[in-house]
XYZ file of C-alpha atoms in Angstrom:
725
model
C 20.188 24.092 -2.329
C 19.193 23.171 1.205
C 17.604 25.371 3.832
C 19.794 27.442 6.116
C 20.172 26.276 9.716
C 22.064 27.351 12.807
C 25.219 25.672 14.037
C 24.539 23.375 16.992
C 26.647 24.157 20.088
C 26.991 21.872 23.103
C 28.957 22.230 26.342
C 30.627 19.413 28.246
C 31.811 20.102 31.800
C 34.865 18.209 32.997
C 34.070 16.245 36.190
C 35.789 17.559 39.326
C 35.535 17.215 43.084
C 35.927 20.985 43.471
C 32.884 22.078 41.435
C 31.910 25.746 41.888
C 28.224 25.275 42.736
C 27.764 28.879 43.810
C 29.146 30.272 40.555
C 27.972 27.775 37.916
C 24.336 26.699 37.607
C 22.537 24.667 34.967
C 19.047 25.317 33.640
C 16.253 22.821 34.239
C 15.971 22.211 30.491
C 19.695 21.221 30.361
C 20.144 23.759 27.567
C 21.405 26.769 29.503
C 24.227 27.581 31.894
C 24.452 30.583 34.234
C 27.690 32.076 35.568
C 27.734 34.249 38.677
C 30.777 36.175 39.967
C 31.145 37.978 43.251
C 31.747 41.706 43.030
C 35.299 42.885 43.438
C 35.128 45.020 46.619
C 38.434 46.633 45.697
C 36.611 48.664 43.029
C 34.525 50.436 45.667
C 30.873 50.427 46.580
C 29.699 51.859 43.262
C 30.956 49.971 40.221
C 29.452 48.639 37.024
C 31.173 45.276 37.068
C 29.128 42.564 35.373
C 28.650 39.625 37.667
C 26.009 37.495 35.906
C 26.040 35.773 32.504
C 23.535 33.419 30.948
C 24.289 31.258 27.886
C 21.625 29.469 25.820
C 22.974 26.379 24.069
C 21.690 23.198 22.435
C 22.727 21.054 25.365
C 24.759 21.021 28.563
C 26.456 17.701 29.347
C 27.543 17.300 32.946
C 28.840 13.958 34.274
C 27.888 12.488 30.875
C 29.230 9.170 29.620
C 30.947 8.769 26.253
C 27.873 6.925 24.966
C 25.551 9.818 25.853
C 27.927 12.405 24.375
C 28.033 10.577 21.030
C 24.284 9.991 20.900
C 23.623 13.674 21.642
C 26.303 15.352 19.548
C 27.508 13.212 16.645
C 25.096 10.422 15.744
C 22.753 12.512 13.554
C 25.657 14.185 11.727
C 27.207 10.825 10.828
C 23.836 9.382 9.847
C 23.098 12.254 7.456
C 26.549 11.891 5.892
C 25.423 8.568 4.420
C 22.636 10.519 2.694
C 25.093 12.911 1.025
C 25.385 15.736 3.574
C 28.815 16.960 4.677
C 29.375 17.144 8.422
C 31.827 18.760 10.824
C 32.244 18.088 14.542
C 34.681 20.377 16.364
C 35.990 20.244 19.941
C 37.029 23.611 21.426
C 38.157 24.627 24.896
C 40.881 25.342 27.375
C 43.967 23.156 27.718
C 43.185 20.046 29.732
C 39.406 20.500 29.597
C 38.872 17.136 27.873
C 38.771 17.887 24.115
C 40.945 14.960 23.013
C 39.170 12.627 25.431
C 35.837 13.689 23.934
C 37.020 13.360 20.327
C 39.336 10.310 20.490
C 38.768 8.892 23.957
C 40.993 6.375 25.678
C 42.249 3.985 23.000
C 43.238 1.460 25.672
C 39.618 0.920 26.734
C 36.802 0.168 24.319
C 34.078 1.635 26.579
C 35.911 4.958 26.837
C 36.390 5.441 23.075
C 35.439 8.885 21.831
C 33.462 10.408 18.990
C 35.965 9.548 16.270
C 36.133 5.723 16.672
C 32.376 5.601 17.309
C 31.769 7.525 14.069
C 33.884 5.015 12.128
C 31.952 2.172 13.712
C 28.583 3.765 12.879
C 29.629 4.342 9.249
C 30.455 0.668 8.683
C 27.326 -0.471 10.520
C 25.158 1.714 8.271
C 26.956 0.452 5.160
C 25.976 -3.100 6.134
C 22.362 -1.950 6.403
C 22.384 -0.566 2.825
C 22.909 -3.535 0.491
C 21.362 -1.591 -2.401
C 24.380 0.756 -2.548
C 28.103 0.211 -3.075
C 29.741 2.593 -0.593
C 33.474 3.293 -0.445
C 35.184 4.790 2.599
C 38.435 6.760 2.557
C 40.182 8.556 5.423
C 42.913 11.147 5.924
C 44.564 12.619 9.029
C 45.937 16.188 8.961
C 47.946 17.936 11.684
C 48.525 21.718 11.862
C 51.544 22.381 14.087
C 53.067 25.860 14.395
C 51.297 26.926 11.164
C 52.773 23.983 9.229
C 50.811 21.114 7.680
C 51.762 17.494 8.395
C 50.331 14.175 7.232
C 49.930 11.933 10.291
C 49.669 8.853 8.030
C 52.897 9.504 6.104
C 54.715 6.918 8.256
C 52.913 4.074 6.495
C 55.368 2.076 4.331
C 53.452 2.641 1.082
C 53.131 6.437 1.608
C 56.456 7.846 2.743
C 57.300 11.466 3.550
C 56.381 14.125 0.974
C 59.238 15.886 -0.823
C 57.285 19.115 -1.301
C 55.437 20.794 1.578
C 51.663 20.393 1.693
C 49.538 23.344 0.614
C 45.870 24.334 0.844
C 44.269 24.596 -2.604
C 40.835 25.921 -3.568
C 38.845 24.850 -6.614
C 35.158 24.973 -7.639
C 34.564 21.726 -5.727
C 35.888 23.214 -2.460
C 39.068 23.250 -0.386
C 41.518 20.345 -0.343
C 45.036 19.748 0.950
C 47.544 19.095 -1.829
C 49.972 16.368 -0.751
C 47.733 14.867 1.962
C 47.416 11.088 1.569
C 43.889 9.629 1.406
C 43.531 5.927 2.244
C 40.864 3.520 1.031
C 39.548 1.302 3.814
C 37.133 -1.559 3.229
C 36.511 -2.707 6.788
C 36.220 -1.325 10.287
C 39.481 -2.808 11.582
C 41.516 -1.155 8.791
C 39.993 2.224 9.622
C 40.879 1.802 13.316
C 44.446 0.878 12.330
C 44.785 4.135 10.384
C 43.345 6.077 13.337
C 45.777 4.516 15.823
C 48.669 5.035 13.388
C 47.902 8.748 13.247
C 47.407 9.023 17.007
C 50.914 7.674 17.646
C 52.352 10.428 15.424
C 50.584 13.374 17.099
C 52.677 15.979 18.880
C 52.021 16.186 22.624
C 53.874 17.787 25.529
C 53.713 17.920 29.300
C 51.844 20.939 30.618
C 50.821 22.354 33.974
C 47.169 21.763 33.074
C 47.643 18.435 31.287
C 50.624 16.068 31.246
C 49.653 14.848 27.730
C 48.575 18.131 26.179
C 47.936 18.178 22.406
C 50.151 20.844 20.868
C 48.554 20.882 17.424
C 45.191 21.048 15.668
C 44.166 17.743 14.076
C 41.517 17.057 11.425
C 40.459 13.446 10.763
C 38.327 13.295 7.617
C 36.073 10.439 6.485
C 35.230 10.539 2.759
C 32.124 8.619 1.620
C 31.011 7.771 -1.912
C 27.760 5.849 -2.492
C 26.784 4.328 -5.854
C 23.478 2.634 -6.475
C 23.772 -1.008 -7.533
C 21.084 -0.352 -10.159
C 23.034 -0.091 -13.407
C 20.674 2.470 -14.918
C 21.192 4.904 -12.029
C 23.670 7.597 -13.111
C 23.627 9.744 -9.981
C 25.785 9.013 -6.962
C 26.380 10.935 -3.754
C 29.572 11.970 -1.979
C 30.125 13.418 1.464
C 32.815 13.953 4.046
C 32.909 14.162 7.833
C 35.515 16.455 9.395
C 36.326 15.554 12.997
C 38.363 18.442 14.399
C 40.346 18.271 17.645
C 41.621 21.783 18.336
C 44.610 22.452 20.545
C 43.709 24.060 23.849
C 43.849 27.779 24.508
C 45.810 28.926 27.546
C 46.786 32.063 29.441
C 50.576 32.267 29.338
C 50.647 34.099 32.656
C 48.894 31.195 34.378
C 50.553 28.282 32.616
C 54.116 29.595 32.925
C 55.150 27.897 29.664
C 58.746 28.286 28.532
C 60.914 27.404 25.548
C 59.346 25.194 22.888
C 56.040 24.906 24.792
C 55.813 28.729 24.923
C 56.347 28.941 21.143
C 53.666 26.303 20.569
C 51.232 28.110 22.870
C 51.806 31.356 20.960
C 50.939 29.720 17.629
C 47.926 27.965 19.159
C 46.495 31.150 20.708
C 47.114 33.050 17.472
C 45.266 30.525 15.298
C 42.371 30.277 17.787
C 42.130 34.076 17.789
C 41.865 34.087 13.985
C 39.257 31.330 14.226
C 37.186 33.482 16.584
C 37.485 36.459 14.215
C 36.196 34.310 11.353
C 33.284 33.126 13.514
C 32.377 36.736 14.438
C 32.449 37.720 10.752
C 30.254 34.751 9.791
C 27.732 35.681 12.482
C 27.463 39.248 11.155
C 25.017 39.194 8.224
C 26.298 42.572 7.008
C 29.881 41.375 6.518
C 30.848 40.595 2.918
C 34.422 39.447 3.498
C 35.287 36.541 5.803
C 39.011 36.391 6.802
C 39.530 32.666 6.169
C 43.131 32.986 4.913
C 44.605 34.545 8.032
C 45.865 31.149 9.220
C 46.084 27.543 8.040
C 43.351 26.386 10.446
C 40.578 28.679 9.172
C 41.675 28.188 5.558
C 41.518 24.373 5.859
C 38.079 24.595 7.523
C 36.608 27.091 5.049
C 34.079 24.544 3.747
C 33.077 23.579 7.282
C 32.641 27.063 8.753
C 29.474 28.416 7.257
C 29.567 26.064 4.264
C 27.163 23.431 2.994
C 27.540 21.060 5.925
C 25.980 20.122 9.240
C 28.154 21.846 11.838
C 28.350 20.888 15.531
C 30.578 22.513 18.146
C 31.478 20.755 21.388
C 32.880 23.213 23.953
C 34.811 21.637 26.826
C 35.046 23.673 30.046
C 36.236 23.319 33.634
C 33.787 23.422 36.537
C 36.288 24.912 38.993
C 36.291 28.489 40.280
C 39.997 28.918 39.511
C 39.341 28.495 35.759
C 36.212 30.668 35.583
C 37.732 33.337 33.306
C 38.719 30.715 30.697
C 35.309 29.060 31.074
C 33.570 32.372 30.314
C 35.783 32.855 27.247
C 34.915 29.377 25.938
C 31.169 29.927 26.509
C 31.324 33.252 24.642
C 32.898 31.429 21.707
C 30.094 28.856 21.767
C 27.475 31.632 21.802
C 29.097 33.303 18.797
C 29.214 29.982 16.961
C 25.438 29.589 17.415
C 24.960 32.783 15.359
C 26.635 31.162 12.341
C 24.310 29.615 9.758
C 25.086 26.841 7.292
C 23.250 25.594 4.225
C 23.489 21.781 4.129
C 22.899 20.289 0.697
C 23.176 16.831 -0.816
C 26.356 16.369 -2.869
C 25.136 14.685 -6.055
C 27.413 13.757 -8.938
C 27.062 11.786 -12.155
C 28.864 8.558 -12.993
C 30.492 9.085 -16.395
C 30.790 5.358 -17.135
C 27.115 4.686 -16.450
C 26.137 7.758 -18.467
C 28.076 6.370 -21.435
C 26.368 2.989 -21.155
C 22.938 4.605 -20.983
C 23.784 6.769 -23.978
C 24.914 3.686 -25.884
C 21.565 2.022 -25.200
C 19.770 5.149 -26.350
C 21.948 5.232 -29.471
C 21.014 1.647 -30.304
C 17.332 2.534 -30.038
C 17.854 5.549 -32.285
C 19.564 3.354 -34.854
C 16.583 1.059 -34.883
C 14.294 4.020 -35.405
C 16.588 5.231 -38.188
C 16.383 1.871 -39.898
C 12.597 2.111 -39.802
C 12.782 5.620 -41.210
C 15.114 4.476 -44.034
C 12.732 1.740 -45.037
C 9.844 4.197 -45.135
C 11.818 6.578 -47.363
C 12.975 3.754 -49.733
C 16.675 4.073 -48.778
C 17.244 0.399 -49.452
C 20.978 0.726 -50.253
C 21.720 1.570 -46.587
C 21.891 -1.558 -44.432
C 22.209 -1.914 -40.678
C 22.219 -5.707 -40.686
C 25.236 -7.888 -39.946
C 27.424 -8.892 -42.889
C 26.814 -12.234 -44.528
C 29.380 -15.012 -44.883
C 30.384 -14.028 -48.417
C 31.154 -10.438 -47.373
C 33.114 -11.615 -44.316
C 35.107 -14.108 -46.438
C 35.964 -11.336 -48.889
C 37.218 -9.074 -46.075
C 39.250 -11.985 -44.646
C 40.873 -12.497 -48.046
C 41.717 -8.817 -48.288
C 43.305 -8.826 -44.801
C 45.470 -11.874 -45.655
C 46.636 -10.332 -48.914
C 47.374 -7.070 -47.085
C 49.518 -8.901 -44.523
C 51.340 -10.861 -47.270
C 52.069 -7.632 -49.140
C 50.149 -8.417 -52.328
C 47.486 -5.793 -51.539
C 48.527 -2.192 -50.932
C 45.387 -0.951 -49.180
C 41.882 -2.012 -48.188
C 39.000 0.050 -49.498
C 36.832 1.531 -46.759
C 33.116 1.643 -47.434
C 31.364 2.227 -44.106
C 31.825 1.969 -40.381
C 30.525 -1.585 -40.177
C 33.108 -2.704 -42.699
C 35.896 -1.054 -40.677
C 34.848 -2.991 -37.585
C 34.806 -6.236 -39.548
C 38.315 -5.540 -40.929
C 39.694 -5.262 -37.403
C 37.795 -8.373 -36.403
C 39.359 -10.330 -39.263
C 42.809 -9.091 -38.230
C 42.129 -10.712 -34.864
C 40.952 -13.942 -36.533
C 44.063 -14.183 -38.709
C 46.350 -13.512 -35.740
C 44.640 -16.214 -33.673
C 44.958 -18.734 -36.511
C 48.674 -17.997 -36.871
C 49.214 -18.473 -33.144
C 47.479 -21.849 -33.269
C 49.602 -22.925 -36.232
C 52.818 -21.975 -34.423
C 51.751 -23.848 -31.287
C 50.776 -26.915 -33.335
C 54.176 -26.907 -35.044
C 55.984 -26.696 -31.701
C 53.945 -29.549 -30.250
C 54.870 -31.809 -33.148
C 58.564 -31.234 -32.478
C 58.721 -30.720 -28.701
C 57.032 -31.695 -25.456
C 55.547 -28.537 -23.924
C 54.792 -28.236 -20.218
C 52.751 -25.437 -18.684
C 54.813 -23.558 -16.064
C 51.761 -23.437 -13.779
C 51.179 -27.208 -14.021
C 53.048 -28.129 -10.824
C 52.032 -31.802 -11.012
C 53.623 -32.223 -14.449
C 56.734 -30.311 -13.365
C 57.091 -32.540 -10.303
C 56.818 -35.661 -12.462
C 59.504 -34.347 -14.819
C 61.790 -33.539 -11.876
C 61.447 -37.050 -10.478
C 62.332 -38.447 -13.899
C 65.572 -36.437 -13.871
C 64.584 -34.309 -16.834
C 65.168 -30.965 -15.106
C 68.552 -29.445 -14.267
C 69.380 -27.665 -11.001
C 68.292 -24.328 -12.470
C 64.788 -25.649 -13.228
C 65.289 -25.819 -17.026
C 64.206 -28.847 -19.038
C 67.125 -30.878 -20.439
C 66.821 -32.038 -24.065
C 68.172 -35.259 -25.563
C 70.135 -35.522 -28.843
C 68.362 -34.427 -31.955
C 66.108 -37.019 -33.505
C 64.934 -38.416 -30.173
C 61.993 -35.944 -30.089
C 62.100 -35.894 -26.330
C 62.201 -32.437 -24.729
C 62.920 -28.774 -25.046
C 66.284 -27.236 -24.210
C 70.028 -27.802 -24.552
C 71.745 -30.848 -23.144
C 74.688 -30.200 -20.761
C 78.234 -31.077 -21.876
C 78.384 -33.977 -19.420
C 75.511 -35.759 -21.183
C 76.747 -38.152 -23.856
C 74.586 -39.240 -26.808
C 72.858 -42.543 -26.280
C 73.233 -42.536 -22.501
C 70.737 -41.482 -19.915
C 71.677 -38.676 -17.645
C 72.554 -39.870 -14.156
C 70.197 -38.565 -11.525
C 71.977 -36.481 -8.942
C 71.235 -36.857 -5.264
C 71.876 -33.209 -4.581
C 69.023 -30.906 -3.651
C 67.143 -29.557 -6.673
C 65.492 -26.177 -6.421
C 61.826 -26.253 -7.483
C 60.659 -24.273 -10.460
C 59.764 -20.736 -9.550
C 56.024 -19.997 -10.038
C 54.979 -17.014 -12.133
C 52.825 -15.636 -9.306
C 54.358 -15.569 -5.797
C 52.244 -17.419 -3.218
C 50.570 -15.464 -0.434
C 52.765 -14.860 2.594
C 50.609 -16.940 4.998
C 50.897 -19.969 2.666
C 54.603 -19.392 2.104
C 55.156 -18.989 5.844
C 53.672 -22.426 6.572
C 55.945 -23.936 3.913
C 58.954 -22.111 5.359
C 58.254 -23.413 8.895
C 58.213 -27.004 7.585
C 61.390 -26.718 5.511
C 64.113 -24.104 5.848
C 62.837 -22.641 9.105
C 61.916 -25.956 10.731
C 64.744 -25.846 13.296
C 64.015 -22.255 14.378
C 60.300 -23.064 14.495
C 60.983 -26.118 16.675
C 63.046 -24.038 19.122
C 60.347 -21.354 19.082
C 57.635 -23.902 19.946
C 59.759 -25.452 22.732
C 60.455 -22.058 24.303
C 56.795 -21.145 23.956
C 55.773 -24.390 25.654
C 58.184 -23.736 28.544
C 56.882 -20.157 28.825
C 53.258 -21.326 28.994
C 54.144 -23.946 31.622
C 55.863 -21.294 33.772
C 52.906 -18.960 33.379
C 50.550 -21.719 34.473
C 52.663 -22.435 37.552
C 52.830 -18.726 38.356
C 49.044 -18.484 38.085
C 48.595 -21.425 40.457
C 51.132 -19.964 42.900
C 49.326 -16.619 42.792
C 46.047 -18.324 43.634
C 47.659 -20.103 46.590
C 49.160 -16.831 47.827
C 45.772 -15.127 47.618
C 44.173 -17.989 49.525
C 46.852 -17.808 52.238
C 46.412 -14.020 52.435
C 42.665 -14.401 52.952
C 43.274 -17.001 55.656
C 45.803 -14.680 57.351
C 43.220 -11.894 57.383
C 40.599 -14.192 58.908
C 43.080 -15.434 61.547
C 44.059 -11.847 62.435
C 40.428 -10.895 62.931
C 39.871 -13.918 65.200
C 43.039 -13.111 67.158
C 42.012 -9.475 67.586
C 38.639 -10.626 68.838
C 40.293 -12.912 71.409
C 42.553 -10.066 72.556
C 39.642 -7.673 72.990
C 37.704 -10.349 74.864
C 40.677 -10.992 77.168
C 41.023 -7.249 77.866
C 37.339 -6.984 78.792
C 37.487 -10.002 81.115
C 40.718 -8.871 82.738
C 44.341 -9.823 82.118
C 46.377 -12.147 84.338
C 50.125 -12.119 84.812
C 52.486 -14.675 86.282
C 56.005 -13.507 87.103
C 55.669 -10.622 84.639
C 54.363 -12.825 81.805
C 50.929 -12.383 80.274
C 48.679 -15.427 80.640
C 46.540 -16.256 77.562
C 44.054 -19.051 76.970
C 44.653 -22.037 74.698
C 42.467 -20.782 71.824
C 44.394 -17.512 71.506
C 47.663 -19.444 71.689
C 46.618 -21.717 68.822
C 45.642 -18.718 66.729
C 49.082 -17.168 67.283
C 50.783 -20.405 66.171
C 48.508 -20.654 63.147
C 49.220 -17.041 62.139
C 52.943 -17.637 62.444
C 52.707 -20.746 60.259
C 50.589 -18.952 57.640
C 53.076 -16.084 57.396
C 55.863 -18.597 56.889
C 53.895 -20.262 54.076
C 53.156 -16.842 52.550
C 56.848 -15.884 52.470
C 57.784 -19.230 50.922
C 55.128 -19.052 48.225
C 55.951 -15.430 47.481
C 59.623 -16.308 47.014
C 58.602 -19.075 44.606
C 56.464 -16.572 42.706
C 59.378 -14.153 42.411
C 61.567 -16.936 41.030
C 58.867 -17.925 38.542
C 58.475 -14.338 37.405
C 62.195 -14.128 36.741
C 61.998 -17.366 34.733
C 58.970 -16.075 32.813
C 60.800 -12.874 31.955
C 63.788 -14.854 30.687
C 61.592 -17.285 28.711
C 59.672 -14.373 27.211
C 62.977 -12.890 26.091
C 63.913 -16.182 24.405
C 60.498 -16.430 22.715
C 60.783 -12.866 21.406
C 64.265 -13.597 20.079
C 63.048 -16.741 18.300
C 60.028 -14.917 16.905
C 62.247 -12.122 15.572
C 64.750 -14.625 14.120
C 61.986 -16.641 12.474
C 60.520 -13.457 10.998
C 63.846 -12.233 9.626
C 64.746 -15.627 8.136
C 61.326 -15.923 6.491
C 61.563 -12.402 5.077
C 64.955 -13.175 3.536
C 63.771 -16.542 2.190
C 60.572 -15.156 0.687
C 62.306 -12.250 -1.092
C 65.087 -14.436 -2.424
C 62.656 -17.171 -3.527
C 59.841 -15.176 -5.099
C 60.630 -11.447 -5.320
C 64.190 -11.199 -6.726
C 64.310 -11.483 -10.557
C 65.641 -14.786 -11.880
C 68.606 -13.111 -13.567
C 69.837 -12.047 -10.097
C 69.567 -15.537 -8.562
C 73.149 -16.434 -9.542
C 74.460 -13.568 -7.407
C 72.748 -15.074 -4.351
C 74.434 -18.480 -4.681
C 77.634 -19.326 -2.735
C 80.443 -17.166 -4.012
C 78.036 -14.534 -5.345
C 78.224 -10.824 -4.682
C 75.015 -10.700 -2.569
C 74.928 -12.306 0.840
C 71.679 -13.509 2.483
C 69.995 -10.667 4.276
C 71.215 -7.952 1.924
C 68.013 -8.047 -0.132
C 65.887 -4.924 0.570
C 62.561 -5.623 2.214
C 59.705 -3.414 0.990
C 56.961 -4.888 3.084
C 56.965 -5.846 6.715
C 55.429 -9.236 7.517
C 54.374 -9.370 11.122
C 54.676 -12.710 12.897
C 51.529 -12.642 14.949
C 50.746 -14.443 18.126
C 49.874 -18.119 17.962
C 46.326 -19.452 18.341
C 46.661 -19.920 22.092
C 47.728 -16.284 22.579
C 44.885 -15.049 20.380
C 42.342 -17.106 22.319
C 43.733 -15.875 25.634
C 43.574 -12.300 24.383
C 39.953 -12.679 23.273
C 39.026 -14.124 26.662
C 40.756 -11.462 28.722
C 40.027 -8.303 26.711
C 37.623 -8.563 23.832
C 34.830 -10.934 24.810
C 33.845 -9.149 28.055
C 33.290 -5.956 26.033
C 31.056 -7.639 23.441
C 31.623 -8.671 19.827
C 31.587 -5.073 18.558
C 34.935 -4.398 20.237
C 36.908 -7.049 18.310
C 37.845 -4.748 15.389
C 38.815 -1.963 17.809
C 41.219 -4.136 19.807
C 42.614 -6.000 16.782
C 43.586 -2.697 15.163
C 45.126 -1.473 18.429
C 47.231 -4.650 18.857
C 48.424 -4.635 15.238
C 49.482 -0.998 15.454
C 51.437 -1.652 18.652
C 53.106 -4.739 17.133
C 54.143 -2.765 14.073
C 55.690 0.096 16.069
C 57.463 -2.340 18.415
C 58.879 -4.134 15.398
C 60.100 -0.875 13.839
C 61.775 0.155 17.096
C 63.495 -3.220 17.314
C 64.708 -3.007 13.717
C 66.080 0.516 14.241
C 67.914 -0.655 17.357
C 69.437 -3.590 15.485
C 70.546 -1.341 12.624
C 72.205 1.101 15.014
C 73.940 -1.752 16.818
C 75.117 -3.155 13.466
C 76.629 0.233 12.477
C 78.544 0.391 15.770
């Protein structure tokens, strides 16, 4: 077992313009925070009200960037997880204090990503640095809402909602959630996609303290399993990282929550109260019983709270005087958490398959030693050598007679003979298969179904019917395999039909990218042509709009310069004195020319701006046409692919004209997303990804794919509802 260590507790103060400098002070070592309250004069001159508190922590983060927060709080925990140590990072605090921003960050901006995406990135970077180990990564995403468990990744098409409710189960290995889906991910982008998928399913609500307040506790878990690539190594290590984003505590009197939000706040405060009770019990060395089962949150985190893991608490607080009571409550919780001790230990397990192989090697060595021992003790009748040809031929004869029925049973002598009997069964079976194939080849012409070149040659020769079956000639011609149609007369060649012949269906469906290129050149060529034309028009309009925008900006800058020059002339005229003639102001020629120029520039600005508005309307319309074509091309390809490669051959007749199944009625189990073309991808990389650096590519790719998928699902649901109406 490992040595016991204290839980690390950090505090992050939310930036504010109204910071209470007189009430909140930080220590010079950046590890302490002091709170000072003014005495309540309403209690009289003599009162014992406490006005000063001092909290010693592992770090106080004020005006800290996301990079600094991760380096300080999470980097070591994630690093040790690759060595077999479990880790837990928990964010606690008042509603709106910045817990979700600290844990998840802003998914729209790569620089503002939080602890969770940075931890995923660090895991995959460290895996690349360990070529001597084969490391697998799995993730899960659990939500606890109103004391009910939900799988945030159940919306994935290959998971689906659970029929039975999820439950928390304990076994000797620890606590796990029965019914929670765990997903294998082999690359960074896939892990980000799962994270963004879960984030879109979280329950949030508008709140007086936060317009996007999390109304549930969420636990994102990363499971790691590392095997040595050395075959003789039996041990392997496992670990998991729990990243916990707790819902915020709140005072119902201050927040004024009502209805559903009030019910949620009640459950949240109740579970956080039970969490604090468990922390107090863990900090008391004299306590024997820890109340973990009072609520789902503490029960699910039983392994993390005081278990065999590295535990870190991040407490988020406000720096404003109005929230000082809640800030004190959060700091007290952090102080109690520092009293809790954990006992981190490496999680080592043994690979059963490698143990068997090592035991087999050891067994072979023991057999060799046994053979030596037998020779020394004159046990010459026991042999460990391979059988000779005469013995093998005798066993082969016995197997053949047994299969023919002339021999009732085969006498068993030893284990080696049993193995040779089975081997001879295999030999006889292989010989019979070869004989059958040789007989068929003497009578028929056999073509491999995967030999597309030979099939194409046979089709061109007119030897294949419309259903893709080979057509045979009259008996005695020794020509092909199959049954001739009634229209084929003996002695006459079948007339080649000019109608379209469907190609033979391959045994293994092609990949969807390959099939999609084929579809765009054949059945979907017309839709693809329209799609490309609309896309070309859209790009041309966008280019014109960009040029118009640049001209407008140039005119605006020139207008600003002209206005400044005109104002200067006016101020100069006022200093030198103004002259009037018959009630009209007299101005010099330079000021007059500036006025004319300004008037002309404003006219140009209005004209260009009107052109830009017209172009924007055209772009919006063209974008609508492109989206329609993209959706139509996707739907047509999905139907074509399923009907060409997925539907069993015995159902193909139902899909033909007059059949019972119409195109489009085939169920689609997998969604194929029609991505952006190369020009859009390049534009996206230029505008978003490349300025952030190459490390951000996986982050943004996962974000875009998740958004495309949810937009597609919304569109499909809208179309289905419209179809029902």
